[in-house]
């Protein structure tokens, strides 16, 4: 039941479907899907709006093997309704996380690709977001790392951005974006002077993978390949912090320090400059390896918080 | 939402032993196709849900052409359409049949 990638080493994460990402991420042949498309658990709400449904409601969940160890995995299909959280879509992720409490896998991997809550079934979607965040806290409290991988076309927005914030660790690529309100939402509410959603360079340097990595919002920066995300996931599982009071207090302190240090900045490049980046304007064009070299010269982007 | 259903007689089973496959995504101009090897080998059914009304004749022709080319005996095929063009539908169907042949 899986899309095959011709070559996972070079295949683009951004371009791959949710099923192809799972196929390239996990060890070959070990994925077993829960509530697969043949069960036809589709949205009960979309027909009311005369909108087409998907057999998996845009969420693929199941179990597999990553580098010889059992993991649970969830992948959003960003091309179906922007990967948005509907009732079934959200319930599948909640169910997977609750299963993780019993199974205690080596990790839970969430392959984000979402614009947030699906507006046609918003109450169910909002409820699912809250349930997912609670379930992640419970899974982490049992010592199971929850790793978020963000590099799809829809990014991780709205409730997806909130959920990402509750994960143990996040890996993000250049094209991955993490935020709550999307560019168009900000522009609609506050005007183009506040945020010009058509300025793609502005969008990426404010919400994109490099900025999130530089400010400690994401913990690994990956090339846009399935192989790079697999390597990042393996690395992050080994570096997941404990989920205890000390970690939460460290996160609170980190965020307070960030606000005090950068709160008056008007532009992401100002923040990068204050972090010690010599040529902020050149950051968006740097390759992943050059970016990693840049990061290693800056102390505070890697932390024990979250 | 328009629902269409077609049933074709086939000379025998589609080669291969794969029990099910899915291909494509429900997105604008695209579609997803679920193929399940659950029927008698002399029958193929195709059920379609599409938000684009009034193209039953085109669907009928595309499905008939696919059945003649792929001879997908034994398959129950279900389609969620996102407004795909006939050539896209045809390619996805052939892609799905190929996935079942491994």
XYZ file of C-alpha atoms in Angstrom:
408
model
C 0.000 0.000 0.000
C 2.985 2.272 -0.394
C 4.306 4.581 -3.076
C 7.830 3.572 -4.014
C 10.678 6.032 -4.419
C 13.037 5.424 -7.312
C 16.039 6.394 -5.184
C 15.525 7.422 -1.519
C 19.070 8.819 -1.326
C 18.353 11.607 -3.771
C 14.527 11.696 -3.746
C 13.074 15.020 -2.611
C 11.141 14.961 0.670
C 9.171 18.013 -0.493
C 8.009 16.328 -3.690
C 7.279 12.893 -2.170
C 3.816 11.775 -1.098
C 3.109 10.903 2.545
C 3.348 7.195 1.700
C 6.584 7.592 -0.240
C 8.130 9.515 2.675
C 7.304 6.665 5.065
C 8.662 4.126 2.591
C 12.001 5.916 2.275
C 12.278 6.844 5.948
C 11.849 3.386 7.488
C 13.765 0.150 7.013
C 12.567 -1.606 3.853
C 9.461 -3.744 3.989
C 8.565 -3.336 7.650
C 5.716 -0.814 7.523
C 2.274 -1.973 8.628
C -0.516 0.554 8.250
C -3.297 1.004 10.815
C -6.794 1.859 9.507
C -5.580 1.584 5.897
C -7.355 3.023 2.856
C -9.225 -0.237 2.218
C -11.202 0.463 5.412
C -12.526 3.657 3.807
C -12.639 5.641 7.065
C -13.282 8.892 5.240
C -14.501 12.281 6.429
C -18.211 12.310 7.334
C -18.272 16.102 6.865
C -16.809 16.815 3.421
C -19.814 15.420 1.467
C -21.983 18.123 3.098
C -19.821 20.666 1.269
C -19.769 18.655 -1.957
C -16.020 18.163 -1.545
C -14.157 14.970 -2.480
C -12.862 12.692 0.270
C -9.650 10.671 0.551
C -9.545 7.009 1.618
C -7.041 7.794 4.398
C -8.348 11.342 5.112
C -4.838 12.645 4.406
C -3.227 10.866 7.373
C -1.202 7.640 7.107
C -0.431 5.954 10.447
C 1.243 2.683 11.322
C 4.207 0.850 12.746
C 7.584 0.069 11.250
C 11.268 -0.394 11.875
C 13.854 2.407 11.894
C 17.464 1.228 11.980
C 16.389 -2.065 13.523
C 14.157 -0.559 16.228
C 10.342 -0.422 16.366
C 8.750 2.979 15.779
C 5.255 4.335 15.296
C 4.882 6.784 12.446
C 2.265 9.264 11.202
C 2.480 11.130 7.891
C 0.240 13.910 6.630
C -0.528 14.231 2.915
C -0.113 17.953 2.300
C -1.658 17.847 -1.163
C -5.048 16.657 0.152
C -6.802 19.754 1.538
C -3.461 21.234 2.569
C -2.862 18.369 5.004
C -5.494 19.907 7.261
C -6.714 18.295 10.491
C -10.244 16.974 10.125
C -12.062 14.600 12.464
C -10.754 11.294 11.077
C -7.336 12.737 10.200
C -6.854 13.947 13.783
C -8.357 10.865 15.416
C -5.845 8.638 13.618
C -2.928 10.615 15.091
C -4.494 10.658 18.566
C -5.041 6.895 18.341
C -1.446 6.312 17.257
C -0.101 8.341 20.188
C -2.353 6.518 22.640
C -1.114 3.208 21.217
C 2.427 4.443 21.897
C 1.638 4.582 25.613
C 1.154 0.812 25.627
C 3.715 -0.214 23.017
C 6.583 2.028 24.160
C 8.297 2.189 20.741
C 11.819 3.591 20.324
C 10.151 6.760 19.025
C 7.016 8.223 17.496
C 7.735 10.039 14.224
C 5.309 12.701 12.985
C 5.825 13.746 9.354
C 4.092 17.136 9.396
C 2.621 18.648 6.228
C -0.314 20.791 7.266
C -1.926 24.196 7.054
C -3.717 23.567 10.368
C -7.336 22.772 11.111
C -9.685 21.880 8.237
C -12.241 24.687 8.222
C -15.119 22.446 7.042
C -14.827 20.393 10.245
C -13.146 22.926 12.477
C -14.609 21.924 15.862
C -13.494 18.325 15.414
C -10.131 19.501 14.110
C -9.513 21.886 17.015
C -10.453 19.137 19.469
C -8.021 16.786 17.725
C -5.191 19.329 18.039
C -5.764 19.583 21.795
C -5.996 15.797 22.151
C -2.803 15.307 20.152
C -0.873 17.772 22.322
C -2.055 16.064 25.503
C -1.239 12.618 24.079
C 2.270 13.776 23.103
C 2.857 15.012 26.666
C 1.759 11.632 28.019
C 3.954 9.701 25.578
C 6.985 11.868 26.358
C 6.365 11.504 30.094
C 6.769 7.743 29.608
C 10.208 8.322 28.072
C 9.233 7.809 24.421
C 10.684 10.567 22.184
C 8.273 12.216 19.721
C 10.204 13.496 16.713
C 8.684 15.924 14.200
C 9.952 16.064 10.607
C 8.984 19.186 8.655
C 9.791 19.664 4.992
C 6.528 19.399 3.069
C 4.813 21.944 0.854
C 2.256 22.924 3.491
C 4.828 23.322 6.300
C 3.498 23.050 9.876
C 0.973 25.830 10.413
C -1.927 26.560 12.725
C -2.558 23.695 15.117
C 0.206 21.786 13.335
C 2.652 24.460 14.461
C 1.352 24.133 18.026
C 1.733 20.346 17.945
C 5.262 20.709 16.564
C 6.047 22.856 19.610
C 5.171 19.958 21.921
C 7.478 17.422 20.216
C 10.732 16.276 21.831
C 12.800 17.330 18.832
C 12.185 18.764 15.351
C 14.070 18.418 12.072
C 13.339 20.921 9.332
C 14.516 21.523 5.777
C 14.965 24.728 3.825
C 11.446 24.498 2.419
C 9.887 23.474 5.728
C 8.082 26.293 7.499
C 6.830 26.388 11.082
C 4.411 28.966 12.447
C 0.896 29.329 13.800
C -0.733 32.088 11.735
C 0.183 31.730 8.073
C 1.395 34.615 5.906
C -2.009 35.226 4.316
C -3.731 35.166 7.700
C -1.368 37.791 9.120
C -1.743 39.987 6.051
C -5.537 39.710 6.118
C -5.723 40.720 9.771
C -2.911 43.271 10.011
C -2.310 44.504 6.478
C 0.443 44.107 3.900
C 2.578 46.696 5.732
C 2.735 44.290 8.681
C 3.432 41.197 6.599
C 3.440 40.947 2.806
C 2.436 37.339 2.138
C 3.544 37.573 -1.510
C 7.105 38.377 -0.468
C 8.377 34.802 -0.506
C 11.839 35.725 0.744
C 10.225 37.461 3.749
C 8.009 34.448 4.439
C 10.950 32.038 4.386
C 13.304 34.132 6.485
C 10.563 34.651 9.077
C 9.035 31.149 9.203
C 11.424 28.958 7.186
C 13.663 26.120 8.292
C 16.888 28.081 8.612
C 15.369 30.761 10.839
C 13.710 28.176 13.070
C 16.992 26.288 13.373
C 19.001 29.451 14.079
C 16.672 30.522 16.889
C 16.498 27.051 18.455
C 12.922 26.335 17.378
C 14.112 23.295 15.420
C 16.946 21.004 16.461
C 18.296 19.762 13.122
C 18.516 21.170 9.608
C 18.172 18.590 6.848
C 18.764 18.654 3.122
C 15.569 18.177 1.127
C 16.082 14.429 0.665
C 14.352 11.456 2.245
C 17.767 10.079 3.245
C 18.682 13.325 5.044
C 15.442 13.245 7.053
C 16.109 9.607 7.993
C 19.595 10.532 9.230
C 18.195 13.529 11.132
C 15.465 11.419 12.761
C 17.980 8.809 13.932
C 20.244 11.489 15.345
C 17.408 13.286 17.149
C 16.017 10.130 18.766
C 19.385 9.767 20.475
C 19.345 13.402 21.624
C 15.771 13.679 22.912
C 15.605 15.512 26.242
C 13.931 14.125 29.343
C 10.369 15.360 29.826
C 10.519 16.678 33.366
C 10.337 19.885 35.360
C 13.995 20.711 34.710
C 13.476 20.523 30.925
C 10.336 22.687 31.077
C 12.051 25.268 33.262
C 15.015 25.331 30.886
C 12.609 25.877 27.972
C 10.848 28.694 29.806
C 14.214 30.319 30.579
C 15.349 29.898 26.963
C 12.214 31.582 25.635
C 12.457 34.428 28.162
C 16.076 35.029 27.187
C 15.142 34.956 23.510
C 12.437 37.556 24.020
C 14.723 39.796 26.060
C 17.526 39.543 23.517
C 15.590 39.812 20.251
C 12.231 41.329 21.225
C 12.969 44.671 19.578
C 14.160 43.173 16.247
C 12.013 44.044 13.243
C 13.524 41.520 10.845
C 14.893 37.980 11.014
C 18.227 39.188 9.621
C 18.602 41.481 12.660
C 18.208 38.442 14.913
C 20.786 36.469 12.920
C 23.188 39.391 13.129
C 22.779 39.549 16.924
C 23.350 35.789 17.100
C 26.798 36.434 15.627
C 26.166 35.642 11.965
C 28.641 37.789 10.027
C 26.714 38.016 6.757
C 22.983 37.580 7.521
C 21.949 38.452 3.975
C 23.828 35.396 2.692
C 22.095 32.896 5.011
C 19.107 31.998 2.791
C 21.422 30.949 -0.055
C 23.826 28.793 1.992
C 23.935 25.029 1.441
C 23.027 22.649 4.255
C 26.675 21.770 4.966
C 27.739 25.441 5.040
C 24.733 26.186 7.247
C 25.735 23.422 9.679
C 29.247 24.882 9.815
C 27.710 28.280 10.577
C 25.575 26.776 13.359
C 28.516 25.068 15.022
C 30.130 28.484 15.440
C 27.058 29.848 17.269
C 26.614 28.575 20.798
C 22.996 28.995 21.734
C 21.174 27.388 18.805
C 21.521 23.914 20.352
C 20.009 23.527 23.790
C 18.712 21.003 26.299
C 15.304 22.606 26.551
C 11.906 21.757 25.060
C -20.883 14.804 -5.684
C -21.638 12.580 -8.654
C -21.324 8.816 -8.175
C -20.632 6.585 -11.158
C -20.335 2.827 -11.290
C -19.148 0.553 -14.087
C -18.935 -3.221 -14.354
C -16.948 -4.985 -17.067
C -16.467 -8.622 -18.012
C -12.801 -9.637 -18.312
C -11.191 -12.702 -19.933
C -9.263 -13.736 -16.829
C -7.369 -12.522 -13.758
C -4.895 -9.636 -13.859
C -1.408 -11.165 -13.471
C 0.379 -10.808 -10.133
C -0.559 -11.546 -6.539
C -0.646 -8.130 -4.885
C -3.902 -7.898 -2.948
C -4.254 -4.118 -2.952
C -2.592 -0.892 -4.044
C -3.291 2.829 -3.893
C -1.950 5.531 -6.174
C -2.434 9.264 -6.587
C -3.733 11.951 -4.247
C -7.064 13.772 -4.084
C -5.864 17.195 -5.147
C -6.886 19.658 -7.835
C -6.498 17.987 -11.230
C -5.478 14.709 -9.610
C -7.245 11.652 -8.202
C -6.607 8.655 -6.009
C -7.279 5.105 -7.076
C -7.662 2.148 -4.718
C -7.326 -1.280 -6.330
C -8.382 -4.433 -4.478
C -8.167 -8.019 -5.777
C -11.455 -9.166 -4.269
C -13.716 -10.101 -7.213
C -14.169 -13.107 -9.496
C -11.352 -13.116 -12.120
C -13.875 -12.520 -14.903
C -15.160 -9.236 -13.483
C -13.797 -5.722 -12.910
C -15.803 -2.979 -11.221
C -15.006 0.722 -11.089
C -16.757 3.107 -8.674
C -16.139 6.830 -8.943
C -16.946 9.834 -6.764
C -16.329 13.140 -8.484
C -17.259 16.751 -7.658
C -17.320 17.547 -11.401
C -20.789 16.663 -12.677
C -21.906 15.762 -16.170
C -18.924 13.843 -17.531
C -20.341 10.315 -17.235
C -19.827 9.647 -20.954
C -16.140 10.575 -20.740
C -15.611 8.411 -17.653
C -17.360 5.518 -19.392
C -15.051 5.789 -22.414
C -11.862 6.138 -20.330
C -12.766 3.135 -18.131
C -13.708 0.990 -21.150
C -10.394 1.833 -22.822
C -8.492 0.962 -19.623
C -10.285 -2.370 -19.208
C -9.539 -3.271 -22.842
C -5.838 -2.420 -22.429
C -5.071 -3.739 -18.921
C -7.575 -6.626 -18.642
C -7.872 -6.017 -14.889
C -9.846 -9.170 -14.038
C -10.722 -9.606 -10.364
C -10.174 -5.972 -9.390
C -12.531 -3.743 -7.477
C -11.344 -0.244 -8.356
C -12.529 2.779 -6.378
C -11.736 6.348 -7.387
C -11.855 9.602 -5.410
C -11.589 12.272 -8.070
C -10.291 15.799 -7.556
C -11.140 16.983 -11.068
C -8.530 15.035 -13.053
C -8.409 15.271 -16.856
C -9.161 12.090 -18.828
C -5.493 11.564 -19.752
C -4.486 11.766 -16.072
C -7.213 9.285 -15.161
C -6.032 6.904 -17.855
C -2.374 7.085 -16.762
C -3.238 6.621 -13.077
C -5.398 3.582 -13.865
C -2.573 1.952 -15.838
C -0.128 2.857 -13.050
C -2.467 1.220 -10.512
C -2.802 -1.958 -12.594
C 0.993 -2.140 -12.871
C 1.342 -1.844 -9.078
C -0.977 -4.867 -8.711
C 1.086 -6.963 -11.133
C 4.171 -7.316 -8.909
